[in-house]
Coordinates of C-alpha atoms in Angstrom, one line a residue:
M1 CA 15.9 25.6 -33.4
S2 CA 11.4 27.3 -33.4
D3 CA 12.5 30.7 -32.8
W4 CA 14.7 30.9 -35.3
K5 CA 13.7 34.0 -37.7
M6 CA 15.1 35.5 -41.2
K7 CA 16.1 38.6 -41.1
R8 CA 17.1 41.2 -43.6
F9 CA 20.6 40.1 -45.8
W10 CA 20.2 42.4 -48.9
T11 CA 20.7 45.6 -49.4
E12 CA 18.2 46.6 -52.9
A13 CA 14.8 44.1 -53.9
A14 CA 15.3 44.8 -57.4
V15 CA 12.9 44.2 -60.4
V16 CA 14.7 41.5 -63.4
P17 CA 13.0 39.8 -66.6
A18 CA 12.4 36.2 -66.7
E19 CA 11.7 33.7 -69.2
N20 CA 7.5 33.7 -68.5
G21 CA 7.4 37.1 -66.3
F22 CA 9.3 38.6 -63.7
T23 CA 11.8 37.7 -60.7
V24 CA 12.9 39.8 -57.6
E25 CA 16.0 39.5 -56.9
L26 CA 18.0 40.2 -53.2
D27 CA 21.5 42.0 -54.4
G28 CA 21.4 39.3 -57.3
R29 CA 20.1 36.2 -55.0
P30 CA 16.4 35.2 -56.7
I31 CA 13.5 34.5 -54.2
R32 CA 12.2 31.5 -54.6
T33 CA 9.3 30.9 -52.7
P34 CA 8.4 28.6 -49.7
A35 CA 8.0 25.3 -51.5
K36 CA 11.6 26.0 -53.5
R37 CA 10.1 27.3 -56.3
P38 CA 11.3 30.6 -58.4
L39 CA 9.3 33.5 -57.5
I40 CA 7.9 34.5 -61.1
L41 CA 5.4 36.9 -61.6
P42 CA 2.9 37.5 -64.5
T43 CA 3.2 40.9 -64.9
E44 CA 6.6 43.7 -63.9
A45 CA 3.5 45.8 -61.7
M46 CA 3.5 42.7 -58.8
A47 CA 6.5 42.1 -59.5
H48 CA 7.5 45.3 -58.1
A49 CA 4.6 45.5 -55.7
V50 CA 7.0 42.5 -53.5
A51 CA 9.9 44.2 -54.3
A52 CA 8.9 46.8 -52.6
E53 CA 7.4 44.7 -49.9
W54 CA 11.3 43.1 -49.6
Q55 CA 12.8 45.9 -49.7
A56 CA 10.4 47.6 -46.8
Q57 CA 11.7 44.9 -44.4
E58 CA 14.3 46.1 -41.5
G59 CA 15.5 44.0 -39.3
V60 CA 13.5 40.8 -39.1
I61 CA 11.9 40.6 -41.4
K62 CA 8.0 40.1 -40.7
P63 CA 5.3 38.0 -43.1
D64 CA 2.5 39.6 -42.6
T65 CA 3.5 43.1 -43.4
M66 CA 4.1 41.5 -47.2
P67 CA 1.1 40.6 -48.3
V68 CA 1.7 40.6 -52.5
T69 CA 4.9 38.1 -51.5
K70 CA 2.1 36.2 -50.2
T71 CA -0.4 35.2 -52.8
A72 CA 2.0 35.1 -54.9
N73 CA 3.1 31.9 -52.9
A74 CA 0.4 31.0 -52.8
A75 CA -0.3 31.4 -57.0
L76 CA 3.0 29.5 -58.0
D77 CA 2.7 26.8 -54.7
K78 CA -1.2 26.6 -54.1
V79 CA -3.2 27.0 -57.3
A80 CA -0.1 25.9 -59.8
T81 CA 0.0 22.6 -58.2
Q82 CA -3.9 22.2 -57.9
H83 CA -6.4 24.7 -60.5
A84 CA -9.1 22.6 -60.9
E85 CA -9.2 21.5 -57.7
V86 CA -9.7 25.1 -57.0
A87 CA -11.4 26.2 -59.9
E88 CA -14.2 23.9 -59.3
M89 CA -14.4 25.0 -55.2
L90 CA -14.5 28.9 -55.8
A91 CA -17.4 28.2 -58.8
A92 CA -18.7 26.2 -56.0
Y93 CA -20.5 28.9 -54.8
G94 CA -22.9 29.6 -57.9
D95 CA -25.4 27.6 -56.2
S96 CA -25.8 28.7 -52.9
D97 CA -24.7 32.2 -54.3
L98 CA -24.7 34.9 -50.8
L99 CA -27.0 37.5 -53.4
C100 CA -29.8 34.7 -54.0
Y101 CA -30.7 33.0 -50.5
R102 CA -33.2 36.8 -49.4
A103 CA -34.9 36.9 -45.4
E104 CA -38.5 37.0 -45.5
A105 CA -39.2 39.9 -42.9
P106 CA -38.9 41.8 -41.9
A107 CA -39.7 43.5 -44.2
E108 CA -37.0 46.9 -44.7
L109 CA -34.1 44.2 -45.1
V110 CA -36.5 42.6 -47.5
A111 CA -36.2 45.7 -49.9
R112 CA -33.0 46.6 -48.9
E113 CA -31.3 42.8 -49.9
A114 CA -33.5 43.6 -52.7
A115 CA -32.3 46.7 -53.6
A116 CA -28.5 47.3 -53.2
W117 CA -28.5 42.5 -54.3
D118 CA -31.0 42.7 -57.1
P119 CA -28.6 44.7 -59.5
M120 CA -25.8 42.9 -58.5
L121 CA -27.9 39.5 -60.5
D122 CA -29.2 42.3 -63.6
W123 CA -25.1 42.8 -64.1
A124 CA -24.3 39.1 -63.8
E125 CA -26.8 38.8 -66.9
A126 CA -25.3 41.3 -69.5
E127 CA -21.7 41.1 -68.5
L128 CA -21.4 37.3 -67.8
G129 CA -24.8 35.8 -69.3
V130 CA -25.7 33.9 -66.3
R131 CA -29.0 34.7 -64.5
L132 CA -28.8 34.0 -61.3
E133 CA -32.1 33.6 -59.1
P134 CA -32.7 34.7 -55.9
R135 CA -35.7 32.5 -53.7
T136 CA -36.9 33.4 -50.3
G137 CA -35.8 31.5 -47.0
I138 CA -31.8 28.9 -46.4
V139 CA -33.3 25.7 -47.7
H140 CA -31.2 24.9 -51.1
K141 CA -32.3 25.6 -54.5
P142 CA -29.7 24.3 -57.0
Q143 CA -29.5 27.4 -60.0
D144 CA -29.7 26.1 -63.6
V145 CA -26.9 23.6 -64.6
D146 CA -26.2 25.9 -67.6
A147 CA -26.3 28.3 -66.1
L148 CA -23.7 27.3 -63.0
A149 CA -21.8 25.3 -66.2
A150 CA -21.1 29.8 -67.8
L151 CA -20.2 29.9 -64.1
S152 CA -17.6 27.5 -63.6
A153 CA -16.2 27.5 -67.6
Q154 CA -15.0 31.4 -66.8
T155 CA -13.5 31.0 -63.5
H156 CA -11.4 27.9 -64.9
A157 CA -10.3 30.1 -67.7
L158 CA -8.8 32.7 -64.5
S159 CA -4.5 32.2 -64.8
D160 CA -3.5 30.6 -61.5
F161 CA -2.4 34.1 -60.2
Q162 CA -5.8 35.4 -61.1
L163 CA -7.4 32.3 -59.2
A164 CA -5.5 33.0 -55.9
A165 CA -6.7 36.3 -55.5
F166 CA -10.0 35.3 -57.3
H167 CA -10.4 32.5 -54.2
D168 CA -10.0 35.2 -52.0
L169 CA -13.0 38.1 -53.2
V170 CA -15.4 34.8 -53.4
S171 CA -14.6 32.9 -49.8
L172 CA -14.8 36.1 -48.5
S173 CA -17.6 38.0 -50.0
G174 CA -19.7 34.7 -49.6
S175 CA -20.6 35.4 -53.5
L176 CA -19.6 33.9 -56.8
I177 CA -21.4 36.9 -58.5
L178 CA -19.5 40.0 -56.2
G179 CA -16.3 38.5 -56.9
F180 CA -16.3 38.7 -60.8
A181 CA -17.8 42.1 -60.4
A182 CA -14.8 43.4 -58.4
A183 CA -13.0 41.6 -60.5
R184 CA -14.2 42.9 -63.5
G185 CA -13.8 46.6 -62.6
G186 CA -16.5 49.0 -62.8
H187 CA -17.3 48.7 -59.0
D188 CA -16.2 50.1 -56.1
A189 CA -14.9 46.6 -53.8
G190 CA -15.0 48.8 -50.8
Q191 CA -18.8 48.9 -51.9
L192 CA -19.3 45.6 -53.2
W193 CA -17.6 44.7 -49.0
D194 CA -20.3 46.2 -47.7
I195 CA -22.8 44.3 -50.4
S196 CA -21.3 41.4 -49.2
R197 CA -22.2 42.7 -45.3
L198 CA -25.9 43.8 -46.3
D199 CA -27.7 41.6 -42.8
E200 CA -24.5 42.2 -40.9
I201 CA -25.0 45.5 -41.6
W202 CA -28.2 45.6 -40.4
Q203 CA -28.0 43.6 -37.6
A204 CA -25.7 45.6 -36.4
E205 CA -28.7 48.8 -36.5
Q206 CA -30.7 46.2 -35.3
W207 CA -28.8 45.8 -31.8
G208 CA -25.8 47.7 -32.3
K209 CA -22.9 47.1 -32.9
D210 CA -20.4 44.6 -31.7
D211 CA -17.3 45.5 -31.3
D212 CA -15.5 42.0 -32.1
A213 CA -18.1 41.5 -34.4
E214 CA -15.9 44.6 -36.2
A215 CA -12.4 44.2 -35.4
K216 CA -12.9 40.9 -37.3
A217 CA -14.7 42.1 -40.4
E218 CA -12.4 44.9 -40.9
V219 CA -9.1 43.0 -40.9
K220 CA -11.6 40.5 -43.9
R221 CA -12.4 43.9 -45.4
E222 CA -8.7 44.5 -46.0
A223 CA -8.0 41.1 -46.8
F224 CA -10.8 41.0 -49.7
L225 CA -9.2 44.8 -50.9
H226 CA -5.5 43.4 -51.0
A227 CA -7.5 40.9 -53.1
K228 CA -9.1 43.1 -55.5
R229 CA -5.5 44.6 -56.2
M230 CA -3.5 41.5 -56.1
F231 CA -6.5 40.4 -59.3
E232 CA -5.6 43.9 -60.7
L233 CA -1.5 43.3 -60.5
S234 CA -1.9 39.8 -62.1

């Protein structure tokens, strides 16, 4: 049984209106999540993206080629069942946000961090109503409790599908602020990803690139860009 793999059995994957959203049917059979929940999607655009992934399958089904379906399943099977816990975990990133922990030296790296990260903190103050303060070194220093409460409230306000995408935006970048910047729009997702990797890019410039590290970073970059797309589809 361990060698069993699902094979394509349908001719058409079609988007169908459903209560509270849309679903996808395979020759009239509605898709369900791995936990057997109805796959009810919040927007028609997301439903069409899921349908396209199923329609593109040939022979043996390859889940790794179905990222929209995978994230939708996570939203329904994991996030929806523990929304508050997931939101609280992500909101906690605000108290140790990547953008707030700065290098002590060398001066060029210090200047580069300030040039890339300060504008994002300024953006958060203008768009999120929160000012996080940078500090030098890696020793934790708590942020203002009111600022963290405001960020937490905005995180908890996200829908299940938004929160599923937001989880990857934040956890991959290490920054709640960059996660919100990607989610709110107005920023290029690729540039935000590069901002999150500023220190790694600096190290590669000084000591040369590590092929394995670069390959892993590219996988994470693609996941970050996918999460941005999922948020937009939500």
